[in-house]
Short mmCIF file of C-alpha atoms in Angstrom, two decimals:
data_model
loop_
_atom_site.label_atom_id
_atom_site.label_comp_id
_atom_site.label_asym_id
_atom_site.label_seq_id
_atom_site.Cartn_x
_atom_site.Cartn_y
_atom_site.Cartn_z
CA MET A 1178 85.98 -166.88 -33.75
CA THR A 1179 83.06 -166.71 -36.16
CA ASP A 1180 79.63 -167.71 -34.84
CA ASN A 1181 78.02 -169.82 -37.44
CA ALA A 1182 74.87 -170.64 -35.49
CA GLY A 1183 71.65 -169.74 -37.22
CA PRO A 1184 69.23 -167.09 -36.00
CA VAL A 1185 67.25 -167.57 -32.87
CA ASP A 1186 63.51 -166.95 -32.74
CA PRO A 1187 61.64 -165.27 -29.88
CA ARG A 1188 61.09 -168.72 -28.07
CA GLY A 1189 65.03 -169.21 -28.04
CA THR A 1190 64.97 -172.02 -30.59
CA GLU A 1191 67.66 -171.85 -33.21
CA ARG A 1192 66.14 -171.36 -36.75
CA PRO A 1193 67.96 -172.73 -39.84
CA SER A 1194 69.66 -170.19 -42.09
CA GLY A 1195 67.49 -169.05 -44.82
CA ALA A 1196 64.20 -170.01 -43.33
CA PRO A 1197 61.45 -167.34 -43.36
CA THR A 1198 60.66 -165.40 -40.23
CA PRO A 1199 56.99 -165.29 -39.02
CA ALA A 1200 56.71 -161.98 -40.59
CA GLU A 1201 57.88 -163.41 -43.89
CA GLY A 1202 55.56 -166.50 -43.65
CA GLY A 1203 52.03 -166.78 -45.01
CA MET A 1204 50.86 -165.71 -48.36
CA ALA A 1205 53.42 -162.87 -48.77
CA GLY A 1206 56.30 -165.29 -48.42
CA ILE A 1207 54.90 -167.71 -50.79
CA ALA A 1208 54.27 -164.94 -53.27
CA ARG A 1209 58.03 -163.89 -52.91
CA SER A 1210 59.20 -167.39 -53.32
CA ILE A 1211 57.29 -167.77 -56.51
CA ARG A 1212 58.53 -164.40 -57.84
CA ARG A 1213 62.04 -165.38 -57.07
CA TRP A 1214 61.62 -168.85 -58.88
CA TRP A 1215 60.04 -166.95 -61.84
CA LEU A 1216 62.89 -164.53 -62.27
CA THR A 1217 65.67 -166.91 -61.52
CA ASP A 1218 64.70 -170.11 -63.15
CA VAL A 1219 62.23 -169.17 -65.79
CA VAL A 1220 62.97 -165.59 -67.05
CA GLY A 1221 66.83 -165.99 -66.32
CA ALA A 1222 66.85 -169.07 -68.48
CA VAL A 1223 65.52 -167.31 -71.55
CA ASP A 1224 68.22 -166.06 -74.01
CA GLN A 1225 66.37 -162.89 -74.82
CA VAL A 1226 69.05 -161.58 -77.36
CA GLN A 1227 68.71 -164.96 -79.45
CA VAL A 1228 65.01 -164.84 -79.40
CA ILE A 1229 64.83 -161.23 -80.58
CA ALA A 1230 67.31 -162.07 -83.28
CA ASP A 1231 65.39 -165.12 -84.50
CA ARG A 1232 62.15 -163.17 -84.56
CA ARG A 1233 63.70 -160.24 -86.53
CA GLU A 1234 64.91 -162.83 -89.14
CA GLU A 1235 61.39 -164.14 -89.67
CA CYS A 1236 59.89 -160.88 -90.10
CA LEU A 1237 61.80 -160.06 -93.36
CA LEU A 1238 59.82 -159.40 -96.47
CA SER A 1239 61.31 -162.13 -98.71
CA GLU A 1240 60.69 -163.88 -101.93
CA ARG A 1241 59.99 -167.13 -99.90
CA TYR A 1242 57.62 -165.51 -97.67
CA LEU A 1243 55.49 -164.18 -100.46
CA PHE A 1244 55.47 -167.45 -102.23
CA MET A 1245 54.39 -169.24 -99.20
CA ILE A 1246 51.64 -166.74 -98.52
CA ALA A 1247 50.40 -167.05 -102.02
CA MET A 1248 50.39 -170.93 -101.95
CA SER A 1249 48.70 -171.13 -98.56
CA ALA A 1250 46.07 -168.58 -99.61
CA GLY A 1251 45.34 -170.60 -102.81
CA ILE A 1252 44.93 -173.93 -100.92
CA ALA A 1253 42.78 -172.14 -98.27
CA VAL A 1254 40.24 -170.58 -100.71
CA VAL A 1255 40.04 -173.82 -102.69
CA GLY A 1256 39.24 -175.57 -99.35
CA LEU A 1257 36.72 -173.19 -98.46
CA LEU A 1258 34.87 -173.35 -101.90
CA GLN A 1259 34.87 -177.14 -101.42
CA SER A 1260 33.87 -176.99 -97.76
CA SER A 1261 36.89 -179.29 -97.14
CA THR A 1262 38.22 -178.94 -93.63
CA ALA A 1263 41.35 -181.08 -94.65
CA VAL A 1264 42.27 -178.81 -97.45
CA VAL A 1265 41.86 -175.71 -95.26
CA ILE A 1266 44.07 -177.32 -92.60
CA GLY A 1267 46.67 -178.16 -95.44
CA ALA A 1268 46.81 -174.32 -96.12
CA MET A 1269 47.53 -173.68 -92.42
CA LEU A 1270 50.44 -175.92 -92.72
CA LEU A 1271 52.15 -173.73 -95.15
CA SER A 1272 51.18 -170.28 -93.79
CA PRO A 1273 54.17 -168.18 -92.75
CA LEU A 1274 52.04 -165.53 -90.88
CA MET A 1275 53.27 -166.38 -87.58
CA GLY A 1276 56.64 -164.59 -87.95
CA PRO A 1277 55.50 -161.06 -88.68
CA ILE A 1278 52.49 -161.26 -86.20
CA MET A 1279 54.86 -162.33 -83.37
CA GLY A 1280 57.28 -159.65 -84.51
CA LEU A 1281 54.56 -157.05 -83.93
CA GLY A 1282 54.00 -158.35 -80.32
CA PHE A 1283 57.86 -158.62 -79.51
CA ALA A 1284 58.72 -155.04 -81.13
CA LEU A 1285 55.87 -153.50 -79.08
CA ALA A 1286 57.17 -155.22 -76.00
CA ILE A 1287 60.78 -153.92 -76.28
CA GLY A 1288 59.67 -150.54 -77.75
CA ASP A 1289 61.54 -151.08 -81.34
CA PHE A 1290 59.56 -149.13 -83.65
CA HIS A 1291 61.90 -149.81 -86.52
CA TRP A 1292 61.14 -153.65 -86.05
CA LEU A 1293 57.38 -152.74 -85.50
CA LYS A 1294 57.19 -151.06 -89.08
CA GLN A 1295 59.28 -153.90 -90.59
CA SER A 1296 56.77 -156.45 -89.22
CA ALA A 1297 53.69 -154.36 -90.14
CA ARG A 1298 55.07 -153.99 -93.68
CA SER A 1299 55.62 -157.71 -94.17
CA LEU A 1300 52.22 -158.44 -92.83
CA SER A 1301 50.55 -155.80 -94.96
CA TRP A 1302 52.11 -157.07 -98.21
CA GLY A 1303 51.39 -160.67 -97.29
CA THR A 1304 47.74 -160.06 -96.50
CA ALA A 1305 47.10 -157.90 -99.51
CA LEU A 1306 48.74 -160.60 -101.80
CA ALA A 1307 46.66 -163.17 -100.08
CA ILE A 1308 43.28 -161.29 -100.48
CA LEU A 1309 43.94 -160.52 -103.93
CA LEU A 1310 45.00 -164.01 -105.00
CA CYS A 1311 41.93 -165.44 -103.44
CA ALA A 1312 39.65 -162.88 -104.99
CA ALA A 1313 41.07 -163.76 -108.36
CA ILE A 1314 40.70 -167.46 -107.81
CA VAL A 1315 37.01 -166.99 -106.64
CA TYR A 1316 36.25 -164.73 -109.81
CA VAL A 1317 37.31 -167.21 -112.45
CA SER A 1318 35.97 -170.16 -110.42
CA PRO A 1319 32.59 -171.59 -111.40
CA ILE A 1320 31.76 -172.20 -107.84
CA LYS A 1321 30.63 -169.12 -105.92
CA THR A 1322 28.36 -170.63 -103.30
CA ILE A 1323 28.67 -169.67 -99.62
CA THR A 1324 29.73 -172.97 -98.11
CA PRO A 1325 29.51 -173.93 -94.47
CA GLU A 1326 33.27 -173.35 -94.10
CA ILE A 1327 32.90 -169.71 -95.63
CA ALA A 1328 29.80 -169.04 -93.50
CA ALA A 1329 31.50 -169.99 -90.36
CA ARG A 1330 33.95 -167.09 -90.82
CA THR A 1331 31.53 -164.32 -91.34
CA GLU A 1332 30.07 -163.98 -87.67
CA PRO A 1333 33.02 -163.50 -85.13
CA THR A 1334 32.10 -163.92 -81.64
CA LEU A 1335 33.92 -163.98 -78.42
CA PHE A 1336 34.83 -167.60 -78.81
CA ASP A 1337 36.94 -166.67 -81.95
CA LEU A 1338 38.60 -164.19 -79.72
CA LEU A 1339 39.44 -166.79 -77.36
CA VAL A 1340 40.96 -169.00 -80.19
CA ALA A 1341 43.26 -166.17 -81.15
CA LEU A 1342 44.17 -165.58 -77.56
CA PHE A 1343 45.12 -169.15 -76.93
CA SER A 1344 46.84 -169.24 -80.22
CA GLY A 1345 48.82 -166.27 -79.52
CA MET A 1346 49.90 -167.57 -76.08
CA ALA A 1347 50.99 -170.94 -77.56
CA GLY A 1348 52.95 -169.11 -80.36
CA ALA A 1349 54.65 -166.64 -78.15
CA TYR A 1350 55.52 -169.48 -75.41
CA ALA A 1351 56.95 -171.64 -78.15
CA MET A 1352 59.10 -168.77 -79.55
CA ILE A 1353 60.36 -167.60 -76.34
CA ARG A 1354 61.39 -171.21 -74.93
CA GLY A 1355 62.84 -172.07 -78.27
CA ARG A 1356 60.19 -174.63 -79.24
CA ALA A 1357 58.48 -173.12 -82.29
CA GLY A 1358 57.48 -175.45 -84.90
CA THR A 1359 54.83 -176.10 -87.63
CA ILE A 1360 52.09 -177.11 -85.05
CA VAL A 1361 52.37 -173.73 -83.36
CA GLY A 1362 52.24 -172.04 -86.80
CA VAL A 1363 49.13 -174.13 -87.57
CA ALA A 1364 47.51 -172.66 -84.40
CA ILE A 1365 48.40 -169.14 -85.54
CA ALA A 1366 47.21 -169.73 -89.03
CA THR A 1367 43.93 -171.23 -87.89
CA ALA A 1368 42.94 -167.67 -86.71
CA LEU A 1369 44.09 -165.82 -89.73
CA MET A 1370 44.38 -167.59 -93.18
CA PRO A 1371 40.78 -168.86 -93.49
CA PRO A 1372 39.43 -165.39 -92.66
CA ILE A 1373 41.74 -163.88 -95.22
CA ALA A 1374 40.52 -166.30 -97.94
CA THR A 1375 36.96 -165.40 -97.10
CA ILE A 1376 37.76 -161.70 -97.47
CA GLY A 1377 38.91 -162.35 -100.94
CA PHE A 1378 35.63 -164.33 -101.68
CA GLY A 1379 33.63 -161.48 -100.42
CA LEU A 1380 35.56 -159.17 -102.60
CA ALA A 1381 35.12 -161.33 -105.68
CA THR A 1382 31.45 -161.83 -105.42
CA LEU A 1383 30.75 -158.19 -104.03
CA ASN A 1384 29.03 -159.66 -100.84
CA GLY A 1385 29.38 -156.99 -98.34
CA THR A 1386 28.28 -159.23 -95.38
CA VAL A 1387 30.74 -161.88 -96.05
CA PHE A 1388 33.42 -159.27 -96.78
CA TRP A 1389 32.93 -157.12 -93.64
CA GLY A 1390 32.23 -160.18 -91.32
CA ALA A 1391 35.56 -161.92 -92.31
CA LEU A 1392 37.50 -158.65 -92.16
CA LEU A 1393 36.13 -158.11 -88.54
CA LEU A 1394 37.24 -161.67 -87.73
CA PHE A 1395 40.76 -161.16 -89.17
CA VAL A 1396 41.43 -157.94 -87.66
CA THR A 1397 40.31 -159.23 -84.20
CA ASN A 1398 42.50 -162.24 -84.35
CA LEU A 1399 45.32 -160.31 -85.77
CA ILE A 1400 45.33 -157.76 -82.98
CA THR A 1401 44.62 -160.36 -80.31
CA ILE A 1402 47.52 -162.51 -81.26
CA ALA A 1403 49.88 -159.59 -81.54
CA LEU A 1404 48.94 -158.25 -78.10
CA THR A 1405 48.94 -161.69 -76.49
CA ALA A 1406 52.61 -162.11 -77.82
CA TRP A 1407 53.40 -158.52 -76.30
CA ALA A 1408 51.80 -159.57 -72.97
CA MET A 1409 53.89 -162.89 -72.95
CA ALA A 1410 57.12 -161.12 -73.84
CA ARG A 1411 56.67 -158.60 -71.01
CA LEU A 1412 55.80 -161.61 -68.72
CA TYR A 1413 59.06 -163.03 -69.65
CA GLY A 1414 61.06 -160.08 -68.74
CA PHE A 1415 61.68 -158.57 -72.16
CA ARG A 1416 62.83 -155.07 -71.43
CA THR A 1417 61.21 -151.79 -73.04
CA ARG A 1418 63.12 -148.65 -73.99
CA LEU A 1419 60.05 -146.58 -73.13
CA SER A 1420 59.89 -144.41 -70.16
CA GLU A 1421 57.61 -145.42 -67.24
CA ARG A 1422 54.97 -142.86 -68.41
CA GLN A 1423 55.07 -144.23 -72.08
CA THR A 1424 54.85 -147.85 -70.62
CA GLN A 1425 51.77 -147.03 -68.61
CA ALA A 1426 50.23 -145.33 -71.70
CA GLN A 1427 50.98 -148.37 -73.74
CA ASN A 1428 49.55 -150.56 -71.24
CA PHE A 1429 46.27 -148.62 -71.22
CA ALA A 1430 46.07 -148.59 -75.12
CA VAL A 1431 46.40 -152.33 -75.01
CA VAL A 1432 43.63 -152.87 -72.58
CA LEU A 1433 41.46 -150.31 -74.44
CA VAL A 1434 41.97 -152.27 -77.60
CA PHE A 1435 40.94 -155.57 -76.02
CA VAL A 1436 37.63 -153.87 -74.58
CA MET A 1437 37.07 -152.24 -77.99
CA LEU A 1438 37.13 -155.67 -79.62
CA ALA A 1439 35.21 -157.47 -76.87
CA ILE A 1440 32.21 -155.03 -77.27
CA PRO A 1441 31.21 -155.98 -80.87
CA LEU A 1442 32.12 -159.56 -80.41
CA GLY A 1443 29.91 -159.65 -77.33
CA PHE A 1444 27.01 -158.40 -79.10
CA SER A 1445 27.60 -161.06 -81.95
CA LEU A 1446 27.76 -163.73 -79.27
CA GLN A 1447 24.47 -162.42 -77.67
CA GLN A 1448 22.93 -162.79 -81.10
CA ILE A 1449 23.99 -166.32 -81.51
CA ALA A 1450 22.66 -167.30 -77.97
CA TRP A 1451 19.32 -165.73 -78.81
CA GLU A 1452 19.23 -167.86 -81.82
CA ALA A 1453 20.10 -170.95 -79.97
CA ASN A 1454 17.40 -170.24 -77.42
CA ALA A 1455 14.83 -169.42 -80.13
CA GLN A 1456 15.59 -172.74 -81.68
CA ARG A 1457 14.89 -174.44 -78.28
CA ILE A 1458 11.71 -172.49 -77.88
CA VAL A 1459 10.37 -173.40 -81.29
CA ARG A 1460 10.83 -177.07 -80.77
CA SER A 1461 9.44 -177.05 -77.25
CA GLU A 1462 6.43 -175.03 -78.41
CA ILE A 1463 5.72 -177.58 -81.19
CA GLU A 1464 6.12 -180.42 -78.92
CA GLU A 1465 3.95 -179.10 -76.02
CA THR A 1466 1.05 -178.59 -78.51
CA PHE A 1467 0.81 -182.25 -79.40
CA ASP A 1468 0.33 -185.55 -77.49
CA PRO A 1469 3.39 -186.62 -75.73
CA ARG A 1470 3.68 -189.74 -78.03
CA SER A 1471 4.30 -187.32 -81.07
CA GLU A 1472 7.55 -186.77 -82.72
CA VAL A 1473 8.87 -183.66 -84.40
CA PHE A 1474 10.68 -184.39 -87.59
CA ALA A 1475 12.27 -182.27 -90.03
CA LEU A 1476 12.46 -179.08 -88.18
CA GLU A 1477 13.82 -176.15 -90.07
CA THR A 1478 14.12 -172.62 -88.76
CA ASP A 1479 15.35 -169.43 -90.50
CA LEU A 1480 15.57 -166.85 -87.88
CA LYS A 1481 16.95 -164.10 -90.12
CA SER A 1482 13.91 -163.91 -92.30
CA GLU A 1483 11.04 -161.54 -91.86
CA PRO A 1484 8.80 -162.93 -90.61
CA ILE A 1485 10.73 -165.94 -88.94
CA ALA A 1486 10.23 -169.00 -91.19
CA VAL A 1487 9.56 -172.36 -89.48
CA ALA A 1488 8.76 -175.61 -91.15
CA ALA A 1489 8.10 -178.93 -89.48
CA THR A 1490 6.57 -182.34 -89.70
CA VAL A 1491 4.92 -183.88 -86.77
CA PHE A 1492 3.96 -187.62 -86.42
CA THR A 1493 1.08 -187.68 -84.11
CA PRO A 1494 -1.62 -190.04 -82.91
CA SER A 1495 -4.39 -187.20 -83.39
CA VAL A 1496 -4.51 -184.45 -85.81
CA ARG A 1497 -5.06 -181.05 -84.31
CA PRO A 1498 -6.66 -178.55 -87.11
CA GLN A 1499 -5.90 -175.46 -85.43
CA ALA A 1500 -2.28 -176.38 -84.14
CA GLU A 1501 -0.60 -174.29 -86.89
CA LEU A 1502 -2.19 -171.08 -85.85
CA ASP A 1503 -2.04 -171.68 -82.26
CA ILE A 1504 1.67 -172.44 -82.42
CA GLU A 1505 2.31 -169.34 -84.70
CA ARG A 1506 0.66 -167.00 -82.07
CA ALA A 1507 2.46 -168.59 -79.24
CA LEU A 1508 5.88 -168.34 -81.01
CA ALA A 1509 5.34 -164.83 -82.03
CA LYS A 1510 4.39 -163.86 -78.37
CA ARG A 1511 7.48 -165.74 -76.91
CA LEU A 1512 10.19 -164.59 -79.51
CA GLY A 1513 8.77 -161.02 -79.98
CA LYS A 1514 8.67 -161.41 -83.73
CA PRO A 1515 6.13 -162.42 -86.16
CA VAL A 1516 6.47 -166.14 -87.25
CA GLU A 1517 5.27 -168.01 -90.35
CA LEU A 1518 4.90 -171.62 -89.70
CA THR A 1519 4.36 -174.39 -92.20
CA LEU A 1520 3.36 -177.44 -90.26
CA VAL A 1521 2.68 -180.96 -91.74
CA GLN A 1522 0.68 -183.46 -89.50
CA ASP A 1523 0.98 -187.08 -90.36
CA GLU A 1524 -1.40 -189.23 -88.19
CA VAL A 1525 0.00 -192.61 -87.06
CA GLY A 1526 -1.12 -195.25 -84.69
CA SER A 1527 -1.81 -194.52 -80.96
CA ASN A 1528 0.63 -197.22 -79.51
CA ALA A 1529 3.78 -195.96 -77.95
CA GLY A 1530 6.24 -196.79 -80.74
CA ALA A 1531 4.05 -195.75 -83.68
CA ALA A 1532 5.55 -192.05 -84.03
CA GLU A 1533 9.09 -193.36 -83.65
CA GLN A 1534 8.37 -195.99 -86.49
CA ALA A 1535 6.97 -193.21 -88.71
CA GLN A 1536 9.90 -190.97 -88.04
CA LEU A 1537 12.12 -193.77 -89.00
CA SER A 1538 10.48 -194.53 -92.24
CA ALA A 1539 10.49 -190.76 -93.25
CA ALA A 1540 14.18 -190.68 -92.38
CA ARG A 1541 14.79 -193.74 -94.55
CA GLU A 1542 12.75 -192.27 -97.43
CA ARG A 1543 14.76 -189.00 -96.98
CA GLU A 1544 17.94 -190.75 -97.07
CA GLU A 1545 16.90 -192.87 -100.03
CA ALA A 1546 15.79 -189.59 -101.98
CA ALA A 1547 19.18 -187.99 -101.22
CA ALA A 1548 21.01 -191.09 -102.41
CA ARG A 1549 18.98 -191.14 -105.52
CA ALA A 1550 19.67 -187.32 -106.11
CA ARG A 1551 23.36 -188.00 -105.68
CA ALA A 1552 23.48 -191.03 -108.05
CA ASP A 1553 21.60 -188.77 -110.62
CA ALA A 1554 23.95 -186.10 -110.34
CA LEU A 1555 27.00 -188.44 -110.60
CA ALA A 1556 25.39 -189.76 -113.79
CA LEU A 1557 25.13 -186.53 -115.24
CA ARG A 1558 28.56 -185.61 -114.49
CA LEU A 1559 30.07 -188.78 -115.95
CA ALA A 1560 27.89 -188.34 -119.10
CA LEU A 1561 29.29 -184.71 -119.56
CA VAL A 1562 33.02 -185.75 -119.33
CA ALA A 1563 32.48 -188.86 -121.37
CA GLY A 1564 30.36 -187.15 -123.96
CA VAL A 1565 27.38 -189.56 -123.94
CA GLY A 1566 23.88 -189.40 -122.57
CA GLU A 1567 22.89 -190.03 -119.19
CA ASP A 1568 21.25 -193.36 -120.13
CA ASP A 1569 24.71 -194.61 -121.42
CA VAL A 1570 25.98 -194.49 -117.63
CA THR A 1571 25.73 -197.52 -115.66
CA ILE A 1572 25.11 -196.68 -111.81
CA ASP A 1573 25.13 -199.45 -109.22
CA ARG A 1574 23.90 -197.86 -106.18
CA THR A 1575 24.06 -201.07 -104.07
CA ARG A 1576 27.62 -201.52 -104.72
CA ARG A 1577 28.39 -197.78 -105.46
CA ARG A 1578 29.95 -198.30 -108.70
CA ALA A 1579 29.58 -196.05 -111.69
CA VAL A 1580 30.75 -197.11 -115.14
CA VAL A 1581 30.75 -195.20 -118.67
CA ARG A 1582 32.28 -196.01 -121.92
CA ALA A 1583 33.67 -192.52 -123.22
CA ARG A 1584 33.39 -191.30 -126.85
CA PRO A 1585 36.67 -190.34 -128.66
CA LEU A 1586 37.46 -186.79 -127.85
CA GLU A 1587 39.60 -184.64 -130.37
CA GLY A 1588 43.15 -184.57 -129.22
CA ALA A 1589 42.63 -186.70 -126.26
CA ASN A 1590 44.85 -189.67 -125.27
CA VAL A 1591 44.35 -192.29 -122.66
CA ALA A 1592 45.93 -190.10 -120.01
CA THR A 1593 43.01 -187.58 -120.67
CA TYR A 1594 40.55 -189.89 -119.80
CA ARG A 1595 42.31 -191.23 -116.83
CA ALA A 1596 42.45 -187.72 -115.40
CA LEU A 1597 38.94 -187.13 -115.98
CA GLU A 1598 38.18 -190.41 -113.97
CA ALA A 1599 40.53 -189.22 -111.30
CA ARG A 1600 38.85 -185.86 -110.92
CA ILE A 1601 35.40 -187.39 -110.24
CA SER A 1602 36.70 -189.95 -108.17
CA ASP A 1603 38.35 -187.46 -105.87
CA THR A 1604 34.90 -185.86 -105.20
CA GLU A 1605 33.04 -189.15 -104.93
CA GLN A 1606 35.51 -191.25 -102.66
CA ASP A 1607 33.02 -193.75 -101.36
CA TRP A 1608 32.08 -194.73 -105.09
CA THR A 1609 34.10 -196.70 -107.53
CA ILE A 1610 34.23 -194.86 -110.70
CA GLU A 1611 35.26 -196.44 -114.06
CA VAL A 1612 35.76 -194.39 -117.25
CA ILE A 1613 36.31 -196.85 -120.17
CA PRO A 1614 38.29 -195.01 -122.75
CA PRO A 1615 38.17 -195.56 -126.45
CA ALA A 1616 41.29 -197.22 -127.80
CA ALA A 1617 43.03 -193.83 -128.13
CA ALA A 1618 46.69 -193.21 -128.63
CA LEU A 1619 49.04 -194.69 -125.85
CA PRO A 1620 51.62 -192.72 -124.02
CA THR A 1621 55.17 -192.72 -124.97
CA GLY A 1622 58.40 -191.74 -123.33
CA PHE A 1623 59.48 -194.90 -121.38
CA ALA A 1624 62.74 -193.67 -120.32
CA PHE A 1625 64.72 -195.16 -117.42
CA ASN A 1626 67.64 -193.75 -115.35
CA GLU A 1627 70.97 -195.32 -114.79
CA GLU A 1628 69.65 -197.40 -111.81
CA GLY A 1629 66.85 -198.96 -113.97
CA LEU A 1630 64.04 -196.91 -112.53
CA PRO A 1631 61.58 -194.91 -114.68
CA THR A 1632 61.80 -191.31 -114.77
CA PRO A 1633 58.95 -189.27 -113.24
CA THR A 1634 57.72 -188.67 -116.68
CA ALA A 1635 57.98 -192.24 -117.70
CA ARG A 1636 56.28 -193.39 -114.48
CA ARG A 1637 53.18 -191.28 -115.33
CA ALA A 1638 53.07 -192.79 -118.84
CA LEU A 1639 53.48 -196.32 -117.61
CA GLU A 1640 50.65 -195.70 -114.97
CA ALA A 1641 48.38 -194.45 -117.80
CA LEU A 1642 49.34 -197.36 -120.00
CA ALA A 1643 48.44 -199.84 -117.12
CA TRP A 1644 45.26 -197.91 -116.38
CA ALA A 1645 44.02 -198.15 -120.07
CA ALA A 1646 45.24 -201.69 -120.43
CA GLY A 1647 42.91 -202.50 -117.42
CA ARG A 1648 40.01 -200.63 -118.65
CA ILE A 1649 40.04 -201.81 -122.59
CA ASP A 1650 39.77 -205.35 -123.38
CA LEU A 1651 42.50 -205.26 -126.00
CA PRO A 1652 46.07 -206.69 -126.07
CA VAL A 1653 49.00 -204.44 -125.60
CA VAL A 1654 51.87 -204.53 -127.88
CA LEU A 1655 55.46 -203.08 -127.01
CA VAL A 1656 57.38 -202.24 -130.08
CA GLY A 1657 61.03 -201.80 -129.75
CA ASN A 1658 64.01 -203.71 -128.19
CA GLY A 1659 66.48 -203.56 -125.61
CA GLU A 1660 66.47 -203.54 -121.82
CA ASP A 1661 63.93 -200.79 -121.58
CA ALA A 1662 61.21 -203.07 -123.28
CA GLU A 1663 61.90 -205.62 -120.79
CA ARG A 1664 61.57 -203.22 -118.06
CA VAL A 1665 58.27 -201.82 -119.21
CA ARG A 1666 56.95 -205.53 -119.65
CA ALA A 1667 58.15 -206.06 -115.95
CA PHE A 1668 56.38 -202.99 -114.61
CA LEU A 1669 53.13 -203.81 -116.47
CA ALA A 1670 53.42 -207.61 -115.30
CA GLU A 1671 53.44 -206.25 -111.56
CA ARG A 1672 50.20 -204.72 -112.25
CA GLY A 1673 48.66 -207.76 -113.77
CA ILE A 1674 48.97 -206.62 -117.44
CA THR A 1675 50.39 -209.03 -120.02
CA VAL A 1676 52.00 -207.50 -123.05
CA GLU A 1677 53.54 -208.72 -126.42
CA LEU A 1678 56.85 -207.75 -127.44
CA ARG A 1679 57.64 -206.90 -131.07
CA GLU A 1680 61.32 -206.22 -131.98
CA GLU A 1681 61.76 -203.18 -134.25
CA ARG A 1682 64.26 -200.35 -134.47
CA GLY A 1683 63.57 -197.00 -133.16
CA GLU A 1684 62.06 -195.51 -129.95
CA LEU A 1685 60.23 -197.98 -127.69
CA ARG A 1686 56.28 -197.49 -128.01
CA ALA A 1687 53.13 -199.12 -127.01
CA GLU A 1688 50.19 -200.00 -129.39
CA TRP A 1689 46.89 -201.67 -129.16
CA GLY A 1690 47.06 -205.10 -130.64
CA ALA A 1691 44.31 -206.97 -132.74
CA VAL A 1692 41.45 -208.68 -130.91
CA PRO A 1693 42.43 -212.43 -130.89
CA THR A 1694 39.98 -214.47 -133.07
CA GLU A 1695 38.64 -217.79 -131.85
#
């Protein structure tokens, strides 16, 4: 007879089978339970063979990989030159860098050096192609200004290291758990593609500060993501083929690399912290020098110049003649560097809201001046594309509308003028831009498919025709016959354009009609 009763504790009470003994309780028992859960329910649920096979395939140096790298790099560098965050994000959506970088980490985790070399090869070729393409685009581009988007990638800090760390964790987790997708790829590309484009910018402009700063950011992010993938793979039980001693050496090398990366980034973060504190000191020193009712306006500080340059305007009830020298001495003492201060004091009333009112008035004047400058720049651009003088451009700043009547350009048709208008409209999205073309040749090629829909080429021609008819106060005549003529007329009628049909043999075409007489 088998005794199925559970174990008995020292007090004689029967204990359920599987329950921990007092010695197994406490933190040690909880830790063992968590470890069993991790190994059984988490690590045991991962199909390591399939994960490795998928990662190997994504590391291959293929035509598609190089093409997508080139497209992503091209979009990224254009976004940086335009300082457009939306365009840079678009480049991240295309970037295929996640595959070989994750391959580095997984290959390192399982000790597969053939895979490691394959991933490094794909990554090297892709990076070199992206840098050279970006450099070529910047070299031929008329815009070589360091935009805020570019400047943001030239001073890596520990925060950038954290971005790469979290991106690597997200990417490795998604791949191990079979949930990889575009969003994770964007997280990886966030840390890599913009720095690559910035390296290309620095190379094309021979700007060593930009080049080396972006290169440090790229290398930091690359190594951090790869090593994070290695750590995540080891955490999920991916086995290494190395001996115990080799594994320990590998772990030591990984920690050493992280420390080596953290040191320069820590110094960079320390510099940024000093600059932020210096900005606070400058403002507080100016505010403490004047009456509490005073307001500091238009404070600008260049902490990298020698001496440090500070410019500010103060609206104050009482002017202090020696304030500029006193503040200069105080700032030089607190910052430990020479300071050159340009201080403008505007005397305002002594009532509580006088300084605030003066500050608001100055802000409005500054905003008005900026709006005038923007309108003048827009008028100049429209005058250049239309071939006229600036006085021929009508600017309505109240309604944000700009109109110009273009002169005939040799070889240009209405589609050319429409493209010029669209180019300026894309950069001035809060303005209504209207380029009125001359009565140039109208587009042709109104072909329709079997379903009665215009072909892509025909649709572009029809859109250009509708645009021109809406801009020029002339009737449009369709010359030809058949169903296509009726389809073109219906297409234009949907856009509020009335046309006249004139039946003739030959290819369907559009012409300008005569101006109707009274």
